[in-house]
Short mmCIF file of N, CA and C in Angstrom, two decimals:
data_model
loop_
_atom_site.label_atom_id
_atom_site.label_comp_id
_atom_site.label_asym_id
_atom_site.label_seq_id
_atom_site.Cartn_x
_atom_site.Cartn_y
_atom_site.Cartn_z
N MET S 19 -39.27 2.55 6.84
CA MET S 19 -38.14 2.58 7.73
C MET S 19 -38.22 3.86 8.54
N ASP S 20 -38.00 3.74 9.83
CA ASP S 20 -38.06 4.92 10.69
C ASP S 20 -36.77 5.74 10.59
N ALA S 21 -36.72 6.86 11.27
CA ALA S 21 -35.58 7.78 11.18
C ALA S 21 -34.29 7.13 11.69
N ALA S 22 -34.39 6.36 12.77
CA ALA S 22 -33.19 5.69 13.30
C ALA S 22 -32.67 4.66 12.30
N GLY S 23 -33.57 3.94 11.66
CA GLY S 23 -33.18 2.96 10.65
C GLY S 23 -32.53 3.63 9.45
N GLN S 24 -33.08 4.76 9.02
CA GLN S 24 -32.49 5.49 7.91
C GLN S 24 -31.08 5.96 8.25
N GLU S 25 -30.92 6.45 9.46
CA GLU S 25 -29.60 6.94 9.89
C GLU S 25 -28.59 5.79 9.95
N SER S 26 -28.99 4.64 10.50
CA SER S 26 -28.06 3.52 10.59
C SER S 26 -27.72 2.99 9.20
N PHE S 27 -28.69 3.02 8.27
CA PHE S 27 -28.42 2.60 6.90
C PHE S 27 -27.43 3.57 6.23
N ARG S 28 -27.63 4.87 6.43
CA ARG S 28 -26.70 5.86 5.86
C ARG S 28 -25.29 5.65 6.39
N GLU S 29 -25.18 5.40 7.70
CA GLU S 29 -23.86 5.17 8.30
C GLU S 29 -23.21 3.91 7.73
N PHE S 30 -24.00 2.87 7.55
CA PHE S 30 -23.47 1.64 6.97
C PHE S 30 -22.95 1.88 5.56
N VAL S 31 -23.75 2.56 4.74
CA VAL S 31 -23.35 2.83 3.36
C VAL S 31 -22.10 3.69 3.33
N ALA S 32 -22.05 4.70 4.17
CA ALA S 32 -20.88 5.59 4.20
C ALA S 32 -19.63 4.84 4.65
N GLY S 33 -19.77 3.95 5.61
CA GLY S 33 -18.62 3.26 6.17
C GLY S 33 -18.16 2.05 5.39
N ARG S 34 -19.06 1.34 4.73
CA ARG S 34 -18.70 0.06 4.12
C ARG S 34 -18.81 0.02 2.60
N SER S 35 -19.30 1.07 1.97
CA SER S 35 -19.52 1.01 0.53
C SER S 35 -18.23 0.85 -0.27
N SER S 36 -17.12 1.43 0.19
CA SER S 36 -15.88 1.29 -0.59
C SER S 36 -15.39 -0.15 -0.57
N ALA S 37 -15.47 -0.83 0.56
CA ALA S 37 -15.06 -2.23 0.63
C ALA S 37 -15.99 -3.11 -0.20
N LEU S 38 -17.27 -2.83 -0.13
CA LEU S 38 -18.23 -3.60 -0.91
C LEU S 38 -18.06 -3.34 -2.41
N LEU S 39 -17.70 -2.12 -2.77
CA LEU S 39 -17.47 -1.80 -4.18
C LEU S 39 -16.26 -2.56 -4.72
N LYS S 40 -15.22 -2.73 -3.91
CA LYS S 40 -14.06 -3.50 -4.35
C LYS S 40 -14.46 -4.93 -4.70
N THR S 41 -15.27 -5.53 -3.86
CA THR S 41 -15.75 -6.88 -4.14
C THR S 41 -16.59 -6.89 -5.41
N ALA S 42 -17.46 -5.91 -5.57
CA ALA S 42 -18.31 -5.84 -6.75
C ALA S 42 -17.48 -5.65 -8.02
N VAL S 43 -16.41 -4.86 -7.95
CA VAL S 43 -15.53 -4.67 -9.11
C VAL S 43 -14.89 -5.99 -9.51
N LEU S 44 -14.42 -6.74 -8.53
CA LEU S 44 -13.83 -8.04 -8.82
C LEU S 44 -14.86 -8.99 -9.42
N LEU S 45 -16.05 -9.00 -8.85
CA LEU S 45 -17.10 -9.88 -9.36
C LEU S 45 -17.50 -9.52 -10.79
N SER S 46 -17.44 -8.24 -11.13
CA SER S 46 -17.87 -7.81 -12.46
C SER S 46 -16.72 -7.78 -13.46
N GLY S 47 -15.57 -8.30 -13.09
CA GLY S 47 -14.46 -8.39 -14.03
C GLY S 47 -13.75 -7.08 -14.27
N GLY S 48 -13.81 -6.18 -13.32
CA GLY S 48 -13.11 -4.91 -13.45
C GLY S 48 -13.94 -3.81 -14.07
N ASP S 49 -15.16 -4.10 -14.44
CA ASP S 49 -16.04 -3.08 -15.03
C ASP S 49 -16.65 -2.27 -13.89
N ARG S 50 -16.11 -1.09 -13.66
CA ARG S 50 -16.54 -0.28 -12.52
C ARG S 50 -18.01 0.11 -12.61
N HIS S 51 -18.48 0.41 -13.81
CA HIS S 51 -19.88 0.80 -13.97
C HIS S 51 -20.82 -0.35 -13.62
N ALA S 52 -20.49 -1.55 -14.10
CA ALA S 52 -21.30 -2.72 -13.76
C ALA S 52 -21.23 -2.99 -12.26
N ALA S 53 -20.05 -2.78 -11.67
CA ALA S 53 -19.89 -2.99 -10.23
C ALA S 53 -20.73 -2.01 -9.43
N GLU S 54 -20.76 -0.75 -9.86
CA GLU S 54 -21.58 0.24 -9.17
C GLU S 54 -23.05 -0.12 -9.27
N ASP S 55 -23.49 -0.60 -10.44
CA ASP S 55 -24.87 -1.04 -10.59
C ASP S 55 -25.17 -2.22 -9.67
N LEU S 56 -24.24 -3.18 -9.64
CA LEU S 56 -24.40 -4.36 -8.80
C LEU S 56 -24.54 -3.96 -7.33
N LEU S 57 -23.66 -3.08 -6.88
CA LEU S 57 -23.71 -2.63 -5.48
C LEU S 57 -24.96 -1.82 -5.20
N GLN S 58 -25.33 -0.94 -6.11
CA GLN S 58 -26.53 -0.13 -5.90
C GLN S 58 -27.76 -1.01 -5.77
N ASN S 59 -27.89 -2.00 -6.63
CA ASN S 59 -29.04 -2.91 -6.55
C ASN S 59 -29.03 -3.69 -5.23
N ALA S 60 -27.84 -4.10 -4.79
CA ALA S 60 -27.75 -4.83 -3.52
C ALA S 60 -28.15 -3.94 -2.35
N LEU S 61 -27.72 -2.69 -2.37
CA LEU S 61 -28.08 -1.77 -1.29
C LEU S 61 -29.57 -1.45 -1.30
N ILE S 62 -30.16 -1.36 -2.46
CA ILE S 62 -31.60 -1.11 -2.55
C ILE S 62 -32.36 -2.27 -1.92
N LYS S 63 -31.93 -3.50 -2.25
CA LYS S 63 -32.59 -4.67 -1.67
C LYS S 63 -32.41 -4.71 -0.15
N ALA S 64 -31.21 -4.37 0.31
CA ALA S 64 -30.96 -4.38 1.75
C ALA S 64 -31.76 -3.30 2.46
N ALA S 65 -31.93 -2.14 1.83
CA ALA S 65 -32.67 -1.05 2.46
C ALA S 65 -34.12 -1.46 2.75
N GLY S 66 -34.70 -2.24 1.88
CA GLY S 66 -36.08 -2.67 2.07
C GLY S 66 -36.27 -3.58 3.27
N ARG S 67 -35.21 -4.26 3.69
CA ARG S 67 -35.29 -5.19 4.81
C ARG S 67 -34.41 -4.76 5.97
N TRP S 68 -33.96 -3.53 5.97
CA TRP S 68 -32.94 -3.06 6.90
C TRP S 68 -33.26 -3.34 8.37
N GLN S 69 -34.50 -3.16 8.77
CA GLN S 69 -34.88 -3.34 10.17
C GLN S 69 -34.74 -4.80 10.63
N ARG S 70 -34.78 -5.74 9.68
CA ARG S 70 -34.75 -7.16 10.04
C ARG S 70 -33.39 -7.82 9.81
N ILE S 71 -32.39 -7.06 9.42
CA ILE S 71 -31.07 -7.63 9.11
C ILE S 71 -30.20 -7.62 10.36
N ASP S 72 -29.65 -8.80 10.68
CA ASP S 72 -28.77 -8.91 11.85
C ASP S 72 -27.33 -8.52 11.51
N GLU S 73 -26.82 -9.01 10.39
CA GLU S 73 -25.45 -8.73 9.96
C GLU S 73 -25.50 -8.05 8.59
N PRO S 74 -25.54 -6.73 8.56
CA PRO S 74 -25.75 -6.02 7.30
C PRO S 74 -24.69 -6.29 6.23
N GLU S 75 -23.42 -6.31 6.59
CA GLU S 75 -22.39 -6.51 5.57
C GLU S 75 -22.48 -7.90 4.95
N ALA S 76 -22.66 -8.90 5.77
CA ALA S 76 -22.79 -10.26 5.25
C ALA S 76 -24.03 -10.37 4.36
N TYR S 77 -25.09 -9.71 4.74
CA TYR S 77 -26.33 -9.74 3.96
C TYR S 77 -26.11 -9.09 2.60
N VAL S 78 -25.47 -7.92 2.57
CA VAL S 78 -25.24 -7.22 1.31
C VAL S 78 -24.28 -8.01 0.42
N ARG S 79 -23.24 -8.60 1.01
CA ARG S 79 -22.31 -9.42 0.22
C ARG S 79 -23.04 -10.62 -0.38
N GLN S 80 -23.92 -11.22 0.37
CA GLN S 80 -24.70 -12.35 -0.14
C GLN S 80 -25.54 -11.92 -1.34
N ILE S 81 -26.14 -10.74 -1.24
CA ILE S 81 -26.93 -10.22 -2.36
C ILE S 81 -26.02 -9.99 -3.57
N LEU S 82 -24.83 -9.43 -3.36
CA LEU S 82 -23.88 -9.22 -4.46
C LEU S 82 -23.56 -10.53 -5.16
N TYR S 83 -23.24 -11.56 -4.39
CA TYR S 83 -22.89 -12.85 -4.98
C TYR S 83 -24.05 -13.42 -5.77
N ARG S 84 -25.21 -13.36 -5.18
CA ARG S 84 -26.38 -13.96 -5.85
C ARG S 84 -26.78 -13.19 -7.10
N GLN S 85 -26.64 -11.87 -7.08
CA GLN S 85 -26.94 -11.10 -8.28
C GLN S 85 -25.95 -11.43 -9.38
N GLN S 86 -24.68 -11.60 -9.02
CA GLN S 86 -23.68 -11.95 -10.02
C GLN S 86 -23.96 -13.34 -10.59
N ILE S 87 -24.37 -14.26 -9.74
CA ILE S 87 -24.73 -15.60 -10.20
C ILE S 87 -25.89 -15.50 -11.18
N SER S 88 -26.88 -14.69 -10.87
CA SER S 88 -28.03 -14.53 -11.76
C SER S 88 -27.59 -14.00 -13.12
N ARG S 89 -26.61 -13.13 -13.12
CA ARG S 89 -26.13 -12.58 -14.39
C ARG S 89 -25.51 -13.67 -15.26
N TRP S 90 -24.68 -14.56 -14.67
CA TRP S 90 -24.06 -15.56 -15.51
C TRP S 90 -24.91 -16.77 -15.74
N ARG S 91 -26.01 -16.88 -15.07
CA ARG S 91 -26.94 -17.98 -15.33
C ARG S 91 -27.98 -17.64 -16.39
N LEU S 92 -28.04 -16.38 -16.77
CA LEU S 92 -29.00 -16.00 -17.79
C LEU S 92 -28.72 -16.74 -19.09
N LYS S 93 -29.76 -17.21 -19.72
CA LYS S 93 -29.57 -17.91 -20.99
C LYS S 93 -29.14 -16.95 -22.09
N TRP S 94 -29.71 -15.76 -22.06
CA TRP S 94 -29.36 -14.78 -23.07
C TRP S 94 -28.09 -14.08 -22.65
N ARG S 95 -27.09 -14.13 -23.50
CA ARG S 95 -25.81 -13.48 -23.21
C ARG S 95 -25.71 -12.18 -23.99
N ARG S 96 -25.13 -11.21 -23.37
CA ARG S 96 -24.93 -9.95 -24.06
C ARG S 96 -23.90 -10.15 -25.17
N ARG S 97 -24.11 -9.50 -26.27
CA ARG S 97 -23.20 -9.67 -27.40
C ARG S 97 -21.99 -8.77 -27.30
N GLU S 98 -22.12 -7.63 -26.67
CA GLU S 98 -20.96 -6.76 -26.54
C GLU S 98 -20.10 -7.22 -25.37
N VAL S 99 -18.84 -6.92 -25.46
CA VAL S 99 -17.90 -7.28 -24.41
C VAL S 99 -17.55 -6.02 -23.64
N THR S 100 -17.75 -6.06 -22.34
CA THR S 100 -17.43 -4.89 -21.53
C THR S 100 -16.00 -5.00 -21.04
N VAL S 101 -15.29 -3.90 -21.13
CA VAL S 101 -13.90 -3.86 -20.71
C VAL S 101 -13.70 -2.60 -19.88
N ALA S 102 -13.07 -2.77 -18.76
CA ALA S 102 -12.80 -1.61 -17.90
C ALA S 102 -11.67 -0.79 -18.50
N GLU S 103 -11.78 0.52 -18.41
CA GLU S 103 -10.70 1.38 -18.87
C GLU S 103 -9.61 1.35 -17.82
N LEU S 104 -8.42 0.99 -18.24
CA LEU S 104 -7.30 0.92 -17.33
C LEU S 104 -6.52 2.22 -17.37
N PRO S 105 -6.10 2.72 -16.23
CA PRO S 105 -5.31 3.95 -16.22
C PRO S 105 -3.92 3.70 -16.78
N GLU S 106 -3.23 4.78 -17.09
CA GLU S 106 -1.84 4.66 -17.53
C GLU S 106 -1.05 4.01 -16.41
N SER S 107 0.00 3.27 -16.77
CA SER S 107 0.76 2.57 -15.74
C SER S 107 1.43 3.58 -14.82
N GLY S 108 1.36 3.32 -13.53
CA GLY S 108 1.91 4.21 -12.53
C GLY S 108 3.41 3.96 -12.36
N ALA S 109 4.20 5.01 -12.33
CA ALA S 109 5.63 4.88 -12.18
C ALA S 109 6.09 5.32 -10.79
N ALA S 110 5.17 5.55 -9.90
CA ALA S 110 5.52 6.01 -8.55
C ALA S 110 5.91 4.83 -7.69
N ASP S 111 6.17 5.10 -6.42
CA ASP S 111 6.48 4.03 -5.49
C ASP S 111 5.34 3.02 -5.49
N GLY S 112 5.70 1.77 -5.36
CA GLY S 112 4.67 0.73 -5.37
C GLY S 112 4.23 0.38 -6.77
N ALA S 113 5.07 0.66 -7.76
CA ALA S 113 4.70 0.40 -9.15
C ALA S 113 4.43 -1.08 -9.39
N ALA S 114 5.17 -1.95 -8.70
CA ALA S 114 4.95 -3.38 -8.88
C ALA S 114 3.56 -3.77 -8.39
N GLY S 115 3.12 -3.19 -7.29
CA GLY S 115 1.77 -3.49 -6.79
C GLY S 115 0.69 -2.99 -7.72
N VAL S 116 0.92 -1.80 -8.28
CA VAL S 116 -0.04 -1.24 -9.24
C VAL S 116 -0.09 -2.12 -10.48
N GLU S 117 1.10 -2.50 -10.95
CA GLU S 117 1.16 -3.34 -12.15
C GLU S 117 0.46 -4.68 -11.90
N LEU S 118 0.69 -5.24 -10.73
CA LEU S 118 0.04 -6.50 -10.37
C LEU S 118 -1.48 -6.36 -10.40
N ARG S 119 -1.99 -5.29 -9.81
CA ARG S 119 -3.45 -5.09 -9.79
C ARG S 119 -4.00 -4.90 -11.20
N LEU S 120 -3.29 -4.17 -12.04
CA LEU S 120 -3.77 -3.95 -13.41
C LEU S 120 -3.76 -5.24 -14.22
N VAL S 121 -2.70 -6.01 -14.10
CA VAL S 121 -2.63 -7.28 -14.82
C VAL S 121 -3.71 -8.23 -14.30
N MET S 122 -3.87 -8.26 -12.96
CA MET S 122 -4.88 -9.14 -12.37
C MET S 122 -6.28 -8.74 -12.82
N ARG S 123 -6.55 -7.44 -12.81
CA ARG S 123 -7.87 -6.97 -13.23
C ARG S 123 -8.15 -7.34 -14.68
N GLY S 124 -7.15 -7.16 -15.54
CA GLY S 124 -7.32 -7.53 -16.95
C GLY S 124 -7.53 -9.01 -17.13
N ALA S 125 -6.77 -9.83 -16.39
CA ALA S 125 -6.91 -11.28 -16.50
C ALA S 125 -8.27 -11.72 -15.96
N LEU S 126 -8.71 -11.15 -14.86
CA LEU S 126 -10.02 -11.50 -14.31
C LEU S 126 -11.14 -11.12 -15.28
N ALA S 127 -10.97 -10.02 -15.97
CA ALA S 127 -12.00 -9.58 -16.91
C ALA S 127 -12.15 -10.56 -18.07
N ARG S 128 -11.10 -11.30 -18.38
CA ARG S 128 -11.16 -12.25 -19.49
C ARG S 128 -11.68 -13.62 -19.07
N LEU S 129 -11.86 -13.84 -17.77
CA LEU S 129 -12.46 -15.09 -17.31
C LEU S 129 -13.97 -15.01 -17.47
N THR S 130 -14.62 -16.17 -17.44
CA THR S 130 -16.08 -16.15 -17.45
C THR S 130 -16.57 -15.63 -16.11
N ALA S 131 -17.78 -15.21 -16.06
CA ALA S 131 -18.34 -14.68 -14.81
C ALA S 131 -18.34 -15.75 -13.72
N ARG S 132 -18.61 -16.98 -14.08
CA ARG S 132 -18.62 -18.07 -13.10
C ARG S 132 -17.22 -18.29 -12.54
N GLN S 133 -16.21 -18.33 -13.41
CA GLN S 133 -14.84 -18.52 -12.96
C GLN S 133 -14.41 -17.37 -12.05
N ARG S 134 -14.73 -16.16 -12.47
CA ARG S 134 -14.37 -14.97 -11.70
C ARG S 134 -15.03 -15.00 -10.33
N THR S 135 -16.29 -15.37 -10.27
CA THR S 135 -17.02 -15.42 -9.01
C THR S 135 -16.40 -16.44 -8.06
N MET S 136 -16.05 -17.61 -8.59
CA MET S 136 -15.41 -18.64 -7.76
C MET S 136 -14.10 -18.12 -7.17
N LEU S 137 -13.27 -17.49 -7.98
CA LEU S 137 -11.98 -17.00 -7.50
C LEU S 137 -12.13 -15.87 -6.49
N VAL S 138 -13.08 -14.99 -6.72
CA VAL S 138 -13.30 -13.89 -5.78
C VAL S 138 -13.76 -14.43 -4.43
N LEU S 139 -14.70 -15.36 -4.45
CA LEU S 139 -15.19 -15.90 -3.19
C LEU S 139 -14.12 -16.70 -2.46
N ARG S 140 -13.36 -17.52 -3.20
CA ARG S 140 -12.35 -18.37 -2.55
C ARG S 140 -11.14 -17.58 -2.06
N TYR S 141 -10.63 -16.66 -2.88
CA TYR S 141 -9.33 -16.06 -2.56
C TYR S 141 -9.41 -14.61 -2.12
N PHE S 142 -10.31 -13.83 -2.67
CA PHE S 142 -10.42 -12.45 -2.21
C PHE S 142 -11.21 -12.39 -0.91
N GLU S 143 -12.35 -13.07 -0.90
CA GLU S 143 -13.17 -13.10 0.31
C GLU S 143 -12.66 -14.15 1.31
N ASP S 144 -11.76 -15.04 0.87
CA ASP S 144 -11.14 -16.04 1.71
C ASP S 144 -12.17 -16.96 2.38
N LEU S 145 -13.15 -17.39 1.59
CA LEU S 145 -14.19 -18.28 2.11
C LEU S 145 -13.80 -19.73 1.89
N PRO S 146 -14.12 -20.61 2.82
CA PRO S 146 -13.86 -22.03 2.61
C PRO S 146 -14.76 -22.58 1.51
N GLU S 147 -14.34 -23.70 0.94
CA GLU S 147 -15.09 -24.30 -0.17
C GLU S 147 -16.55 -24.58 0.19
N ALA S 148 -16.78 -25.02 1.40
CA ALA S 148 -18.16 -25.34 1.83
C ALA S 148 -19.04 -24.09 1.81
N ASP S 149 -18.51 -22.96 2.24
CA ASP S 149 -19.28 -21.72 2.22
C ASP S 149 -19.55 -21.25 0.80
N VAL S 150 -18.55 -21.38 -0.06
CA VAL S 150 -18.74 -20.99 -1.46
C VAL S 150 -19.82 -21.86 -2.09
N ALA S 151 -19.77 -23.15 -1.81
CA ALA S 151 -20.78 -24.07 -2.34
C ALA S 151 -22.17 -23.69 -1.86
N ARG S 152 -22.28 -23.34 -0.59
CA ARG S 152 -23.58 -22.94 -0.04
C ARG S 152 -24.09 -21.66 -0.69
N ILE S 153 -23.20 -20.68 -0.85
CA ILE S 153 -23.59 -19.39 -1.45
C ILE S 153 -24.02 -19.58 -2.90
N LEU S 154 -23.27 -20.39 -3.65
CA LEU S 154 -23.56 -20.55 -5.07
C LEU S 154 -24.58 -21.64 -5.37
N GLY S 155 -24.95 -22.39 -4.36
CA GLY S 155 -25.96 -23.44 -4.55
C GLY S 155 -25.44 -24.60 -5.38
N CYS S 156 -24.20 -25.01 -5.13
CA CYS S 156 -23.62 -26.14 -5.85
C CYS S 156 -22.88 -27.02 -4.86
N SER S 157 -22.27 -28.09 -5.35
CA SER S 157 -21.55 -29.00 -4.46
C SER S 157 -20.12 -28.51 -4.23
N VAL S 158 -19.50 -29.02 -3.18
CA VAL S 158 -18.11 -28.68 -2.87
C VAL S 158 -17.21 -29.16 -4.01
N GLY S 159 -17.53 -30.30 -4.59
CA GLY S 159 -16.75 -30.81 -5.73
C GLY S 159 -16.79 -29.86 -6.91
N THR S 160 -17.94 -29.25 -7.16
CA THR S 160 -18.06 -28.28 -8.24
C THR S 160 -17.20 -27.06 -7.95
N VAL S 161 -17.19 -26.63 -6.70
CA VAL S 161 -16.34 -25.49 -6.31
C VAL S 161 -14.88 -25.83 -6.56
N ARG S 162 -14.46 -27.02 -6.12
CA ARG S 162 -13.06 -27.42 -6.29
C ARG S 162 -12.67 -27.49 -7.76
N SER S 163 -13.49 -28.15 -8.56
CA SER S 163 -13.12 -28.32 -9.97
C SER S 163 -13.16 -26.99 -10.72
N THR S 164 -14.17 -26.18 -10.45
CA THR S 164 -14.26 -24.89 -11.13
C THR S 164 -13.12 -23.97 -10.70
N THR S 165 -12.79 -23.99 -9.42
CA THR S 165 -11.67 -23.18 -8.94
C THR S 165 -10.36 -23.64 -9.59
N HIS S 166 -10.16 -24.93 -9.67
CA HIS S 166 -8.95 -25.47 -10.30
C HIS S 166 -8.85 -25.03 -11.76
N ARG S 167 -9.94 -25.18 -12.50
CA ARG S 167 -9.93 -24.78 -13.91
C ARG S 167 -9.80 -23.27 -14.06
N SER S 168 -10.39 -22.52 -13.14
CA SER S 168 -10.29 -21.06 -13.19
C SER S 168 -8.87 -20.59 -12.95
N LEU S 169 -8.19 -21.20 -11.99
CA LEU S 169 -6.79 -20.84 -11.73
C LEU S 169 -5.90 -21.21 -12.92
N ALA S 170 -6.16 -22.36 -13.51
CA ALA S 170 -5.38 -22.76 -14.68
C ALA S 170 -5.59 -21.76 -15.83
N ARG S 171 -6.82 -21.35 -16.03
CA ARG S 171 -7.12 -20.38 -17.09
C ARG S 171 -6.48 -19.03 -16.78
N LEU S 172 -6.50 -18.62 -15.51
CA LEU S 172 -5.89 -17.36 -15.11
C LEU S 172 -4.38 -17.40 -15.36
N ARG S 173 -3.75 -18.51 -15.04
CA ARG S 173 -2.32 -18.66 -15.30
C ARG S 173 -2.02 -18.63 -16.78
N GLU S 174 -2.92 -19.19 -17.57
CA GLU S 174 -2.75 -19.20 -19.03
C GLU S 174 -2.91 -17.79 -19.60
N LEU S 175 -3.88 -17.05 -19.08
CA LEU S 175 -4.13 -15.70 -19.59
C LEU S 175 -3.06 -14.70 -19.17
N ALA S 176 -2.49 -14.88 -17.99
CA ALA S 176 -1.53 -13.91 -17.46
C ALA S 176 -0.38 -14.61 -16.76
N PRO S 177 0.52 -15.23 -17.52
CA PRO S 177 1.64 -15.93 -16.89
C PRO S 177 2.58 -14.99 -16.14
N GLU S 178 2.55 -13.70 -16.49
CA GLU S 178 3.41 -12.73 -15.82
C GLU S 178 3.02 -12.48 -14.37
N LEU S 179 1.85 -12.94 -13.94
CA LEU S 179 1.41 -12.74 -12.56
C LEU S 179 2.29 -13.50 -11.58
N ALA S 180 2.85 -14.61 -11.98
CA ALA S 180 3.67 -15.40 -11.06
C ALA S 180 4.86 -14.59 -10.58
N GLY S 181 5.53 -13.87 -11.45
CA GLY S 181 6.67 -13.05 -11.07
C GLY S 181 6.27 -11.79 -10.34
N LEU S 182 5.16 -11.18 -10.74
CA LEU S 182 4.72 -9.95 -10.10
C LEU S 182 4.25 -10.19 -8.68
N GLY S 183 3.67 -11.33 -8.40
CA GLY S 183 3.17 -11.62 -7.07
C GLY S 183 4.28 -11.61 -6.04
N GLN S 184 5.45 -12.11 -6.40
CA GLN S 184 6.57 -12.12 -5.48
C GLN S 184 7.06 -10.71 -5.18
N ALA S 185 7.17 -9.87 -6.23
CA ALA S 185 7.66 -8.49 -6.04
C ALA S 185 6.71 -7.69 -5.16
N ALA S 186 5.41 -7.84 -5.38
CA ALA S 186 4.43 -7.10 -4.58
C ALA S 186 4.42 -7.60 -3.14
N ALA S 187 4.57 -8.89 -2.95
CA ALA S 187 4.56 -9.45 -1.59
C ALA S 187 5.78 -8.98 -0.80
N GLU S 188 6.91 -8.82 -1.48
CA GLU S 188 8.10 -8.35 -0.79
C GLU S 188 7.97 -6.89 -0.39
N GLN S 189 7.26 -6.11 -1.20
CA GLN S 189 7.10 -4.69 -0.91
C GLN S 189 6.22 -4.45 0.29
N ARG S 190 5.07 -5.10 0.31
CA ARG S 190 4.08 -4.77 1.33
C ARG S 190 3.23 -6.01 1.60
N PRO S 191 3.27 -6.54 2.82
CA PRO S 191 2.39 -7.66 3.13
C PRO S 191 0.95 -7.17 3.25
N SER S 192 0.06 -7.82 2.55
CA SER S 192 -1.35 -7.45 2.61
C SER S 192 -2.21 -8.64 2.25
N ARG S 193 -3.51 -8.42 2.22
CA ARG S 193 -4.47 -9.46 1.87
C ARG S 193 -4.93 -9.26 0.44
N ASP S 194 -3.99 -8.92 -0.44
CA ASP S 194 -4.33 -8.73 -1.85
C ASP S 194 -4.76 -10.04 -2.46
N PHE S 195 -5.59 -9.95 -3.45
CA PHE S 195 -6.09 -11.10 -4.19
C PHE S 195 -4.95 -11.62 -5.05
N SER S 196 -4.36 -12.75 -4.71
CA SER S 196 -3.25 -13.30 -5.48
C SER S 196 -3.40 -14.80 -5.66
N PRO S 197 -4.30 -15.23 -6.53
CA PRO S 197 -4.53 -16.66 -6.70
C PRO S 197 -3.39 -17.37 -7.42
N MET S 198 -2.45 -16.64 -7.98
CA MET S 198 -1.34 -17.28 -8.68
C MET S 198 -0.46 -18.06 -7.71
N GLU S 199 -0.44 -17.66 -6.45
CA GLU S 199 0.39 -18.32 -5.47
C GLU S 199 -0.35 -19.49 -4.80
N VAL S 200 -1.62 -19.61 -5.04
CA VAL S 200 -2.43 -20.62 -4.39
C VAL S 200 -2.55 -21.83 -5.30
N ARG S 201 -2.27 -22.96 -4.79
CA ARG S 201 -2.40 -24.21 -5.57
C ARG S 201 -3.61 -24.95 -5.05
N PRO S 202 -4.51 -25.38 -5.94
CA PRO S 202 -5.71 -26.08 -5.49
C PRO S 202 -5.39 -27.45 -4.94
#
C-alpha cells in the first residue's frame, strides 16, 4: 500500500472505528474483548485490499458479519461462557436509557450467536430480510423464522425490555436497537 493509501486507511479507522466497534459488540453478545478482536481482524483483512475497495465501511461490515458467522458455524464449541462485565447501574440523567442498554446487552449475550447476528442485522443495522439472507448465505424464509424465534427468545429472557423501551423512547428519539417493539 502506498503512502496515500495508508493515510486514507488511517483516516477511515480513526473516523469509523467507534461505529464499527458498536456493531461488533452487538454481534459478539456484549463481550467487548471479542468485539475488539473481531473488528481488528476485519480491519486487517480490509487493509490488505484497501486500494481495491470502493465502499470501505460496507466492506468492513461485511467482513464482521462473515467472521461472526464463521464463529457460530464452527463444529467445535468453546466450553467456557464469555460474559461482558457490566458497569454499576447509572443513576444520572438518562438512567432509563442506560438501564435499557444494560438489560438489552445482557439479554443479547444469552442468545445464540446465530440469533444475535440475525437481530443485529435486521434491527440494529436496519437491513431488509433479502439483504440479511444474502449476507448470511441463507433463504429469506430462514431469516424470517430465525428472527421470529430470536425475538421470542429475547422477550422470554428479558420481559422487562417492553416497559423500558417506552421510557427510553419518550426521553430521546434515536435509532437505538429495540427489537422488543418490532413484531415479525
